[in-house]
XYZ file of N, CA and C in Angstrom:
204
model
N -15.262 -33.720 51.103
C -16.149 -33.710 49.959
C -16.213 -32.305 49.341
N -16.347 -31.298 50.175
C -16.408 -29.923 49.675
C -15.082 -29.537 49.026
N -13.989 -29.887 49.676
C -12.659 -29.565 49.149
C -12.436 -30.243 47.796
N -12.861 -31.469 47.673
C -12.701 -32.195 46.406
C -13.511 -31.525 45.295
N -14.724 -31.110 45.602
C -15.555 -30.419 44.615
C -14.927 -29.098 44.202
N -14.397 -28.348 45.165
C -13.739 -27.080 44.873
C -12.543 -27.285 43.948
N -11.713 -28.282 44.257
C -10.541 -28.568 43.427
C -10.947 -28.933 41.994
N -11.968 -29.760 41.887
C -12.427 -30.185 40.563
C -12.961 -28.988 39.770
N -13.716 -28.121 40.418
C -14.282 -26.959 39.735
C -13.190 -25.995 39.280
N -12.269 -25.662 40.160
C -11.241 -24.696 39.806
C -10.225 -25.254 38.816
N -10.018 -26.544 38.807
C -9.079 -27.121 37.842
C -9.656 -27.100 36.419
N -10.963 -26.912 36.304
C -11.576 -26.876 34.979
C -11.418 -25.517 34.300
N -10.962 -24.489 35.030
C -10.736 -23.176 34.425
C -9.441 -23.230 33.638
N -9.523 -22.996 32.350
C -8.332 -23.062 31.511
C -7.660 -21.710 31.340
N -8.448 -20.622 31.436
C -7.892 -19.273 31.336
C -8.873 -18.284 31.967
N -8.497 -17.004 31.990
C -9.348 -15.994 32.622
C -10.678 -15.814 31.893
N -10.730 -16.173 30.628
C -11.968 -16.071 29.873
C -13.078 -16.934 30.451
N -12.704 -18.002 31.132
C -13.706 -18.882 31.751
C -14.529 -18.133 32.801
N -13.930 -17.132 33.429
C -14.626 -16.379 34.466
C -15.725 -15.484 33.892
N -15.707 -15.275 32.591
C -16.714 -14.434 31.953
C -17.907 -15.234 31.444
N -17.828 -16.552 31.530
C -18.934 -17.406 31.082
C -20.152 -17.183 31.968
N -21.312 -17.296 31.360
C -22.568 -17.147 32.081
C -22.920 -18.474 32.770
N -23.362 -18.386 34.018
C -23.784 -19.575 34.761
C -25.184 -19.335 35.309
N -25.934 -20.407 35.451
C -27.283 -20.307 36.010
C -27.191 -20.205 37.526
N -28.021 -19.344 38.092
C -28.096 -19.186 39.551
C -29.460 -19.682 40.003
N -29.657 -19.909 41.307
C -30.916 -20.491 41.780
C -32.179 -19.745 41.354
N -32.071 -18.447 41.103
C -33.257 -17.681 40.685
C -33.702 -18.038 39.272
N -32.858 -18.770 38.530
C -33.174 -19.129 37.157
C -32.522 -18.202 36.153
N -31.975 -17.102 36.631
C -31.280 -16.173 35.741
C -29.844 -16.634 35.556
N -29.115 -15.936 34.683
C -27.699 -16.232 34.499
C -26.889 -14.990 34.851
N -25.628 -15.227 35.206
C -24.717 -14.133 35.493
C -23.301 -14.618 35.232
N -22.365 -13.687 35.025
C -20.981 -14.112 34.805
C -20.431 -14.848 36.032
N -19.648 -15.864 35.792
C -19.071 -16.659 36.876
C -18.280 -15.787 37.838
N -17.540 -14.796 37.339
C -16.743 -13.934 38.207
C -17.636 -13.199 39.208
N -18.829 -12.783 38.787
C -19.753 -12.109 39.707
C -20.236 -13.060 40.797
N -20.534 -14.290 40.413
C -20.973 -15.289 41.387
C -19.869 -15.588 42.398
N -18.644 -15.766 41.919
C -17.523 -16.046 42.816
C -17.245 -14.869 43.746
N -17.323 -13.654 43.218
C -17.066 -12.470 44.036
C -18.116 -12.325 45.128
N -19.384 -12.468 44.795
C -20.427 -12.332 45.816
C -20.332 -13.447 46.855
N -19.938 -14.633 46.429
C -19.761 -15.744 47.367
C -18.606 -15.463 48.330
N -17.522 -14.921 47.818
C -16.376 -14.578 48.656
C -16.741 -13.487 49.661
N -17.500 -12.503 49.243
C -17.929 -11.431 50.143
C -18.812 -11.989 51.257
N -19.742 -12.875 50.905
C -20.596 -13.498 51.930
C -19.777 -14.334 52.896
N -18.804 -15.090 52.367
C -17.962 -15.927 53.224
C -17.160 -15.061 54.202
N -16.649 -13.926 53.730
C -15.903 -13.022 54.604
C -16.811 -12.464 55.703
N -18.045 -12.150 55.360
C -18.993 -11.651 56.359
C -19.288 -12.726 57.402
N -19.486 -13.967 56.967
C -19.724 -15.062 57.910
C -18.524 -15.276 58.820
N -17.328 -15.172 58.271
C -16.122 -15.323 59.074
C -16.056 -14.236 60.136
N -16.393 -13.014 59.766
C -16.399 -11.918 60.731
C -17.412 -12.157 61.839
N -18.583 -12.638 61.483
C -19.609 -12.940 62.482
C -19.143 -14.057 63.405
N -18.554 -15.087 62.825
C -18.059 -16.223 63.615
C -16.981 -15.772 64.575
N -16.078 -14.931 64.116
C -15.000 -14.441 64.972
C -15.566 -13.645 66.136
N -16.557 -12.826 65.860
C -17.193 -12.028 66.910
C -17.876 -12.913 67.949
N -18.611 -13.922 67.481
C -19.292 -14.839 68.403
C -18.278 -15.631 69.218
N -17.224 -16.125 68.574
C -16.181 -16.868 69.282
C -15.563 -16.006 70.378
N -15.267 -14.779 70.043
C -14.664 -13.876 71.023
C -15.618 -13.614 72.178
N -16.884 -13.410 71.874
C -17.878 -13.127 72.908
C -18.085 -14.313 73.834
N -18.205 -15.506 73.261
C -18.523 -16.684 74.063
C -17.330 -17.284 74.790
N -16.147 -17.151 74.235
C -15.002 -17.841 74.830
C -13.979 -16.912 75.461
N -14.060 -15.652 75.138
C -13.064 -14.736 75.646
C -11.750 -14.809 74.879
N -11.720 -15.661 73.836
C -10.520 -15.768 73.008
C -10.527 -14.615 72.028
N -9.445 -13.893 71.988
C -9.342 -12.771 71.077
C -8.552 -13.183 69.852
N -9.061 -12.877 68.660
C -8.315 -13.232 67.446
C -7.023 -12.423 67.370
N -6.089 -12.934 66.603
C -4.819 -12.237 66.409
C -5.079 -10.877 65.811
N -4.441 -9.858 66.379
C -4.609 -8.495 65.880
C -3.448 -8.141 64.959
N -3.765 -7.425 63.898
C -2.736 -6.965 62.983
C -2.479 -5.485 63.269
N -1.226 -5.123 63.298
C -0.877 -3.724 63.487
C -0.515 -3.152 62.128
N -1.237 -2.133 61.750
C -0.989 -1.533 60.434
C -0.442 -0.142 60.641
């Protein structure tokens, strides 16, 4: 269900100008769509980091390490 909603939403973007459109947020204010997407991505990355840390702590499974 979530994947279907994501596909439908992103397929409605016709060009980069769509990212500059103002959208309503739960506070009742509006902000550019690009700002909303960016903050959502940052939060998702933080949750992923927390999840990885908890998984490692509880299971002893270590995530794949990248050598840079």
